Amino acid sequence: DIMPLVSSDGQTLFFVREEGEGTKTGQNIFRSTKTKNDWGEATIKTSHLNNKQNNAVVGISKDGSTLYLVDAYKKYNDANQGIAISKLDGKKWSKPEYLEISGMNYLANHFYGFYVNPEETVMLLSMVSEHGKGKEDLHISLKEGDSCWSTPKSLGENVNSEGYEMSPFLTTDNNRIYFSSNGFGGEGDADVFYIDKLGDDWFTWSNPINLGANVNSAGFDAYFSIGQDNLAYFSSNRNDGQNDIFTTQITIEVIVEEPVVEEPVVEEPVVEEPV
């Protein structure tokens, strides 16, 4: 179970499962609905949102009526790479439509990751680029007008490593990105990191900060996202080598510095020796 993503109202959890009763080939979208104290039984989206390709939800509009989906849903697209959009029509989701991103040329046998914020204005991408620093690097595309997305640009050399950066997630204030990487060291195979925006543009970020051993393990930790009440969800294979979904509470550490009280300097009187 990977790629957990919670709707803005906190009532629906989408995630991906590779195998399950009645599933089609590839990774499939599952959904769970919030109950009083927990999540209800997961059910597969057996509709046209799942096909023989790898499918996943990578963005949910703020009102919950639009899904952004991995998979181009195009019969003859190269390995069906890309992203598509589906809208809620009554109680049914519309047939996914391929979403054009300026300058994108999808390559076969390459991994592409996406995240679209609830306002549907920012798209984060993990992908190999011609002038990239390593394997998959983090990029950003911004919405221009009603339906156009800008050519993805790298978030910078201090954010991307010679390894891979993947599964980006943008916080609701647009000031922090969580992602996973195997290029900055840490606890294991891939660790969860975050970066903070340092300026008014989208290309000035802090150096990556590891979330530490409370979240990361010696295994693979990725697909970190945050739902309501600062409850985070992520995938890890720390227990038995199979990916499961875990939760952790995000806490904001407030550092209170003790005031420094300077002792008064008492100057000793200078006593001159008699001549």
Tab-separated table of C-alpha atoms in Angstrom:
chain	number	residue	atom	x	y	z
A	1	ASP	CA	0.000	0.000	0.000
A	2	ILE	CA	1.538	3.275	-1.146
A	3	MET	CA	0.736	6.880	-2.103
A	4	PRO	CA	-1.803	7.841	0.606
A	5	LEU	CA	-3.606	11.125	-0.036
A	6	VAL	CA	-6.469	12.558	2.029
A	7	SER	CA	-9.157	14.898	0.707
A	8	SER	CA	-9.294	18.459	2.069
A	9	ASP	CA	-12.383	17.683	4.181
A	10	GLY	CA	-10.560	14.754	5.775
A	11	GLN	CA	-13.280	12.268	4.863
A	12	THR	CA	-11.696	10.277	2.028
A	13	LEU	CA	-8.362	8.491	1.825
A	14	PHE	CA	-7.074	7.428	-1.585
A	15	PHE	CA	-4.111	5.086	-1.890
A	16	VAL	CA	-2.557	2.546	-4.240
A	17	ARG	CA	-2.420	-1.202	-3.831
A	18	GLU	CA	-0.581	-3.517	-6.184
A	19	GLU	CA	-2.706	-6.587	-5.629
A	20	GLY	CA	-6.203	-7.310	-4.397
A	21	GLU	CA	-9.305	-9.242	-5.156
A	22	GLY	CA	-10.868	-8.205	-8.428
A	23	THR	CA	-8.076	-5.792	-9.401
A	24	LYS	CA	-6.726	-5.270	-12.851
A	25	THR	CA	-3.086	-5.591	-13.833
A	26	GLY	CA	-0.762	-2.964	-12.345
A	27	GLN	CA	-1.233	-0.644	-9.404
A	28	ASN	CA	-4.820	0.167	-8.559
A	29	ILE	CA	-6.619	3.009	-6.803
A	30	PHE	CA	-8.346	2.140	-3.537
A	31	ARG	CA	-10.517	4.385	-1.396
A	32	SER	CA	-11.434	4.429	2.289
A	33	THR	CA	-14.009	6.637	3.995
A	34	LYS	CA	-13.564	8.171	7.439
A	35	THR	CA	-15.577	6.603	10.241
A	36	LYS	CA	-16.095	7.926	13.754
A	37	ASN	CA	-12.771	6.751	15.117
A	38	ASP	CA	-10.925	5.191	12.187
A	39	TRP	CA	-10.973	4.493	8.454
A	40	GLY	CA	-13.523	2.178	6.907
A	41	GLU	CA	-12.764	-0.893	4.834
A	42	ALA	CA	-10.835	-0.062	1.679
A	43	THR	CA	-12.654	-0.570	-1.591
A	44	ILE	CA	-11.159	-0.626	-5.069
A	45	LYS	CA	-12.172	1.890	-7.681
A	46	THR	CA	-13.140	-0.740	-10.250
A	47	SER	CA	-14.460	1.863	-12.679
A	48	HIS	CA	-12.578	3.391	-15.610
A	49	LEU	CA	-10.126	5.020	-13.163
A	50	ASN	CA	-8.255	1.713	-13.004
A	51	ASN	CA	-6.930	-0.001	-16.104
A	52	LYS	CA	-3.999	-2.240	-17.048
A	53	GLN	CA	-1.503	0.534	-16.341
A	54	ASN	CA	-0.273	1.857	-12.976
A	55	ASN	CA	-2.968	4.145	-11.587
A	56	ALA	CA	-2.883	6.541	-8.638
A	57	VAL	CA	-4.485	9.718	-7.270
A	58	VAL	CA	-1.897	12.509	-7.098
A	59	GLY	CA	-4.145	15.504	-6.504
A	60	ILE	CA	-7.599	16.299	-5.135
A	61	SER	CA	-9.266	19.661	-5.662
A	62	LYS	CA	-10.251	21.582	-2.562
A	63	ASP	CA	-13.971	20.912	-3.097
A	64	GLY	CA	-13.296	17.229	-3.805
A	65	SER	CA	-14.846	17.314	-7.278
A	66	THR	CA	-11.658	16.857	-9.315
A	67	LEU	CA	-9.042	14.101	-9.248
A	68	TYR	CA	-5.577	14.253	-10.801
A	69	LEU	CA	-4.456	10.794	-11.826
A	70	VAL	CA	-1.228	9.064	-12.829
A	71	ASP	CA	-1.673	7.471	-16.265
A	72	ALA	CA	-2.396	9.240	-19.507
A	73	TYR	CA	-5.394	6.938	-20.226
A	74	LYS	CA	-4.414	7.096	-23.885
A	75	LYS	CA	-4.312	3.830	-25.769
A	76	TYR	CA	-1.263	4.626	-27.852
A	77	ASN	CA	0.630	6.930	-25.491
A	78	ASP	CA	4.256	5.918	-24.878
A	79	ALA	CA	3.917	3.549	-21.892
A	80	ASN	CA	0.845	5.616	-20.968
A	81	GLN	CA	3.109	8.055	-19.156
A	82	GLY	CA	1.566	11.298	-17.971
A	83	ILE	CA	-1.231	12.667	-15.879
A	84	ALA	CA	-4.981	12.883	-16.429
A	85	ILE	CA	-7.939	14.620	-14.842
A	86	SER	CA	-11.386	13.319	-13.861
A	87	LYS	CA	-14.364	15.303	-12.575
A	88	LEU	CA	-17.203	14.175	-10.330
A	89	ASP	CA	-20.513	14.117	-12.190
A	90	GLY	CA	-23.188	13.352	-9.631
A	91	LYS	CA	-21.860	10.194	-8.000
A	92	LYS	CA	-19.677	9.086	-10.897
A	93	TRP	CA	-16.239	10.160	-12.046
A	94	SER	CA	-15.911	11.252	-15.651
A	95	LYS	CA	-13.669	9.489	-18.118
A	96	PRO	CA	-10.105	10.716	-17.408
A	97	GLU	CA	-8.764	13.217	-19.896
A	98	TYR	CA	-5.065	13.602	-20.671
A	99	LEU	CA	-3.534	16.765	-19.196
A	100	GLU	CA	-1.072	18.578	-21.407
A	101	ILE	CA	2.035	20.038	-19.736
A	102	SER	CA	4.123	22.396	-21.842
A	103	GLY	CA	7.477	21.030	-22.899
A	104	MET	CA	6.938	17.532	-21.489
A	105	ASN	CA	8.338	14.664	-23.527
A	106	TYR	CA	7.682	11.450	-21.666
A	107	LEU	CA	10.288	8.736	-22.082
A	108	ALA	CA	9.635	5.024	-21.852
A	109	ASN	CA	11.047	3.153	-18.860
A	110	HIS	CA	11.376	6.318	-16.773
A	111	PHE	CA	9.620	7.056	-13.493
A	112	TYR	CA	7.419	10.168	-13.257
A	113	GLY	CA	5.885	11.365	-10.007
A	114	PHE	CA	3.308	14.130	-9.573
A	115	TYR	CA	1.518	16.155	-6.939
A	116	VAL	CA	-1.147	18.829	-7.566
A	117	ASN	CA	-2.197	21.114	-4.706
A	118	PRO	CA	-5.897	21.480	-3.740
A	119	GLU	CA	-6.056	24.967	-5.290
A	120	GLU	CA	-4.988	23.346	-8.591
A	121	THR	CA	-2.352	26.006	-9.205
A	122	VAL	CA	0.928	24.185	-8.485
A	123	MET	CA	2.182	20.876	-9.809
A	124	LEU	CA	5.307	19.234	-8.400
A	125	LEU	CA	7.039	16.637	-10.538
A	126	SER	CA	9.740	14.058	-9.976
A	127	MET	CA	11.467	13.156	-13.205
A	128	VAL	CA	14.719	12.723	-15.092
A	129	SER	CA	15.615	15.806	-17.108
A	130	GLU	CA	18.270	16.502	-19.723
A	131	HIS	CA	20.313	18.780	-17.464
A	132	GLY	CA	19.358	17.165	-14.163
A	133	LYS	CA	21.729	16.668	-11.274
A	134	GLY	CA	21.081	12.979	-10.708
A	135	LYS	CA	18.323	10.470	-11.313
A	136	GLU	CA	14.812	11.798	-10.700
A	137	ASP	CA	14.923	15.483	-9.687
A	138	LEU	CA	12.175	17.694	-8.276
A	139	HIS	CA	10.568	20.147	-10.696
A	140	ILE	CA	7.653	22.564	-10.604
A	141	SER	CA	4.990	23.538	-13.125
A	142	LEU	CA	2.560	26.420	-12.548
A	143	LYS	CA	-0.921	26.781	-13.943
A	144	GLU	CA	-1.251	29.510	-16.529
A	145	GLY	CA	-4.801	30.515	-17.343
A	146	ASP	CA	-7.662	28.041	-17.141
A	147	SER	CA	-6.000	24.891	-18.390
A	148	CYS	CA	-2.361	25.481	-19.412
A	149	TRP	CA	0.605	24.329	-17.326
A	150	SER	CA	4.080	25.820	-17.674
A	151	THR	CA	7.179	23.898	-18.690
A	152	PRO	CA	8.567	22.162	-15.561
A	153	LYS	CA	11.676	23.748	-14.051
A	154	SER	CA	14.100	22.281	-11.540
A	155	LEU	CA	13.827	23.387	-7.914
A	156	GLY	CA	17.595	23.837	-7.782
A	157	GLU	CA	20.893	22.107	-7.151
A	158	ASN	CA	20.706	22.266	-3.371
A	159	VAL	CA	17.347	20.454	-3.430
A	160	ASN	CA	18.288	17.740	-5.929
A	161	SER	CA	21.064	15.213	-5.368
A	162	GLU	CA	22.989	12.707	-7.455
A	163	GLY	CA	20.485	10.107	-6.259
A	164	TYR	CA	16.738	10.316	-6.753
A	165	GLU	CA	14.142	12.687	-5.309
A	166	MET	CA	10.543	11.488	-5.462
A	167	SER	CA	6.990	11.678	-4.034
A	168	PRO	CA	6.815	15.465	-3.437
A	169	PHE	CA	4.033	16.976	-1.323
A	170	LEU	CA	3.320	20.689	-0.892
A	171	THR	CA	1.810	22.009	2.355
A	172	THR	CA	-1.357	24.114	2.213
A	173	ASP	CA	0.534	27.358	2.896
A	174	ASN	CA	2.744	26.647	-0.157
A	175	ASN	CA	5.873	27.141	1.952
A	176	ARG	CA	7.124	23.599	2.600
A	177	ILE	CA	7.722	20.555	0.427
A	178	TYR	CA	8.096	17.043	1.791
A	179	PHE	CA	9.770	14.452	-0.422
A	180	SER	CA	11.868	11.304	-0.308
A	181	SER	CA	15.465	10.850	-1.425
A	182	ASN	CA	18.325	8.392	-1.288
A	183	GLY	CA	20.906	11.057	-2.104
A	184	PHE	CA	21.371	12.904	1.192
A	185	GLY	CA	22.167	10.050	3.550
A	186	GLY	CA	19.991	9.234	6.534
A	187	GLU	CA	18.419	6.204	8.157
A	188	GLY	CA	18.042	3.828	5.222
A	189	ASP	CA	17.191	3.221	1.581
A	190	ALA	CA	15.069	6.346	1.058
A	191	ASP	CA	14.270	8.872	3.769
A	192	VAL	CA	11.640	11.593	4.035
A	193	PHE	CA	13.007	15.151	3.960
A	194	TYR	CA	11.531	18.617	3.823
A	195	ILE	CA	12.572	21.975	2.402
A	196	ASP	CA	11.243	25.435	3.270
A	197	LYS	CA	10.709	28.286	0.843
A	198	LEU	CA	13.142	31.117	1.577
A	199	GLY	CA	11.889	33.791	-0.793
A	200	ASP	CA	8.850	34.951	-2.702
A	201	ASP	CA	9.600	32.848	-5.784
A	202	TRP	CA	9.460	29.072	-6.276
A	203	PHE	CA	13.171	28.534	-6.744
A	204	THR	CA	14.769	29.544	-3.449
A	205	TRP	CA	14.616	26.726	-0.914
A	206	SER	CA	16.449	25.656	2.211
A	207	ASN	CA	18.758	22.679	2.159
A	208	PRO	CA	16.899	19.377	2.719
A	209	ILE	CA	16.247	18.462	6.362
A	210	ASN	CA	15.814	14.814	7.366
A	211	LEU	CA	12.721	14.025	9.457
A	212	GLY	CA	14.825	11.735	11.630
A	213	ALA	CA	14.455	8.269	13.118
A	214	ASN	CA	10.941	8.906	14.473
A	215	VAL	CA	9.693	8.756	10.866
A	216	ASN	CA	12.471	7.216	8.794
A	217	SER	CA	13.699	3.641	9.062
A	218	ALA	CA	16.414	1.418	7.635
A	219	GLY	CA	13.987	0.556	4.840
A	220	PHE	CA	12.153	2.556	2.181
A	221	ASP	CA	10.099	5.523	3.454
A	222	ALA	CA	8.209	7.703	0.986
A	223	TYR	CA	4.905	9.200	-0.200
A	224	PHE	CA	4.597	11.523	2.794
A	225	SER	CA	1.416	13.641	2.857
A	226	ILE	CA	-0.523	15.574	5.483
A	227	GLY	CA	-4.246	15.424	6.187
A	228	GLN	CA	-6.380	17.220	8.728
A	229	ASP	CA	-5.157	18.088	12.229
A	230	ASN	CA	-1.524	17.802	11.066
A	231	LEU	CA	-1.799	14.021	10.852
A	232	ALA	CA	0.673	12.752	8.273
A	233	TYR	CA	0.490	9.576	6.210
A	234	PHE	CA	3.370	7.795	4.509
A	235	SER	CA	4.431	4.408	3.133
A	236	SER	CA	7.210	2.237	4.526
A	237	ASN	CA	8.472	-1.320	4.109
A	238	ARG	CA	10.156	-1.326	7.526
A	239	ASN	CA	8.329	-4.356	8.957
A	240	ASP	CA	8.303	-7.175	6.447
A	241	GLY	CA	9.584	-5.729	3.202
A	242	GLN	CA	6.048	-4.979	2.016
A	243	ASN	CA	4.884	-1.380	1.838
A	244	ASP	CA	2.250	-0.422	4.397
A	245	ILE	CA	0.703	2.923	5.281
A	246	PHE	CA	1.770	4.549	8.554
A	247	THR	CA	0.689	7.728	10.325
A	248	THR	CA	2.540	10.240	12.453
A	249	GLN	CA	1.550	13.464	14.139
A	250	ILE	CA	3.240	16.613	12.899
A	251	THR	CA	4.263	18.815	15.803
A	252	ILE	CA	5.601	22.320	15.584
A	253	GLU	CA	8.570	22.711	17.854
A	254	VAL	CA	8.747	26.101	19.491
A	255	ILE	CA	12.230	26.957	20.642
A	256	VAL	CA	12.224	29.395	23.531
A	257	GLU	CA	15.586	30.912	24.146
A	258	GLU	CA	16.382	31.857	27.715
A	259	PRO	CA	17.290	35.516	28.041
A	260	VAL	CA	20.941	36.142	28.510
A	261	VAL	CA	21.542	38.187	31.627
A	262	GLU	CA	24.863	39.904	31.561
A	263	GLU	CA	26.552	40.470	34.871
A	264	PRO	CA	27.498	44.101	35.419
A	265	VAL	CA	31.157	44.771	34.983
A	266	VAL	CA	32.631	46.351	38.104
A	267	GLU	CA	35.845	48.079	37.393
A	268	GLU	CA	38.368	47.981	40.187
A	269	PRO	CA	39.728	51.456	41.057
A	270	VAL	CA	43.238	52.076	39.921
A	271	VAL	CA	45.417	52.798	42.902
A	272	GLU	CA	48.542	54.626	41.965
A	273	GLU	CA	51.664	53.866	43.901
A	274	PRO	CA	53.125	56.914	45.630
A	275	VAL	CA	56.218	58.206	43.922
